[in-house]
Amino acid sequence: MERALSGTMSSRESLDIVCEIADILDVGLDRPALSALMDLLEAGVTPEALASVVMELRKAASATENQTSGVL
């Protein structure tokens, strides 16, 4: 009730909600990764820049995984 009156939400509550949404959307990011992204957003990094970095890291990880599996 107090939260509703004050209109504020703790960062833990915000992270809990973001994690639930990420799970529903199956984005493939765990709680520590989401927390780091939220910290960067709060520090002023643009969402578009973060999305771009996440996509590039996924491409790089996929390429590395493909190279590694080809070696076996």
GROMACS .gro file of C-alpha atoms in nm:
model
   72
    1MET     CA    1   0.000   0.000   0.000
    2GLU     CA    2   0.281   0.238   0.088
    3ARG     CA    3   0.442   0.184  -0.253
    4ALA     CA    4   0.115   0.270  -0.427
    5LEU     CA    5   0.087   0.589  -0.226
    6SER     CA    6   0.443   0.702  -0.282
    7GLY     CA    7   0.457   0.598  -0.646
    8THR     CA    8   0.808   0.460  -0.608
    9MET     CA    9   0.944   0.115  -0.660
   10SER     CA   10   1.265  -0.032  -0.524
   11SER     CA   11   1.532  -0.139  -0.768
   12ARG     CA   12   1.486  -0.498  -0.655
   13GLU     CA   13   1.116  -0.481  -0.738
   14SER     CA   14   1.199  -0.328  -1.075
   15LEU     CA   15   1.450  -0.603  -1.147
   16ASP     CA   16   1.196  -0.868  -1.042
   17ILE     CA   17   0.946  -0.728  -1.292
   18VAL     CA   18   1.204  -0.701  -1.570
   19CYS     CA   19   1.310  -1.062  -1.506
   20GLU     CA   20   0.950  -1.181  -1.525
   21ILE     CA   21   0.900  -0.997  -1.855
   22ALA     CA   22   1.228  -1.137  -1.991
   23ASP     CA   23   1.119  -1.489  -1.897
   24ILE     CA   24   0.781  -1.444  -2.063
   25LEU     CA   25   0.944  -1.309  -2.379
   26ASP     CA   26   1.221  -1.572  -2.362
   27VAL     CA   27   1.494  -1.317  -2.433
   28GLY     CA   28   1.773  -1.543  -2.310
   29LEU     CA   29   1.918  -1.304  -2.053
   30ASP     CA   30   1.969  -1.409  -1.693
   31ARG     CA   31   1.914  -1.196  -1.383
   32PRO     CA   32   2.276  -1.072  -1.353
   33ALA     CA   33   2.280  -0.969  -1.720
   34LEU     CA   34   1.948  -0.787  -1.686
   35SER     CA   35   2.072  -0.616  -1.371
   36ALA     CA   36   2.386  -0.497  -1.550
   37LEU     CA   37   2.177  -0.366  -1.841
   38MET     CA   38   1.945  -0.183  -1.602
   39ASP     CA   39   2.247  -0.026  -1.430
   40LEU     CA   40   2.377   0.094  -1.766
   41LEU     CA   41   2.037   0.239  -1.856
   42GLU     CA   42   2.025   0.423  -1.523
   43ALA     CA   43   2.374   0.558  -1.596
   44GLY     CA   44   2.245   0.713  -1.918
   45VAL     CA   45   2.338   0.461  -2.186
   46THR     CA   46   2.079   0.465  -2.462
   47PRO     CA   47   1.856   0.157  -2.499
   48GLU     CA   48   1.940   0.137  -2.870
   49ALA     CA   49   2.312   0.120  -2.795
   50LEU     CA   50   2.260  -0.156  -2.540
   51ALA     CA   51   2.040  -0.354  -2.778
   52SER     CA   52   2.306  -0.324  -3.046
   53VAL     CA   53   2.579  -0.447  -2.812
   54VAL     CA   54   2.368  -0.743  -2.694
   55MET     CA   55   2.295  -0.845  -3.054
   56GLU     CA   56   2.663  -0.818  -3.152
   57LEU     CA   57   2.770  -1.023  -2.850
   58ARG     CA   58   2.516  -1.291  -2.939
   59LYS     CA   59   2.646  -1.303  -3.298
   60ALA     CA   60   3.003  -1.333  -3.174
   61ALA     CA   61   2.910  -1.606  -2.925
   62SER     CA   62   2.724  -1.796  -3.195
   63ALA     CA   63   3.017  -1.770  -3.436
   64THR     CA   64   3.258  -1.889  -3.167
   65GLU     CA   65   3.027  -2.177  -3.080
   66ASN     CA   66   3.004  -2.279  -3.447
   67GLN     CA   67   3.383  -2.268  -3.486
   68THR     CA   68   3.432  -2.471  -3.169
   69SER     CA   69   3.177  -2.736  -3.266
   70GLY     CA   70   3.339  -2.767  -3.610
   71VAL     CA   71   3.673  -2.854  -3.449
   72LEU     CA   72   3.536  -3.163  -3.277
   0.00000   0.00000   0.00000
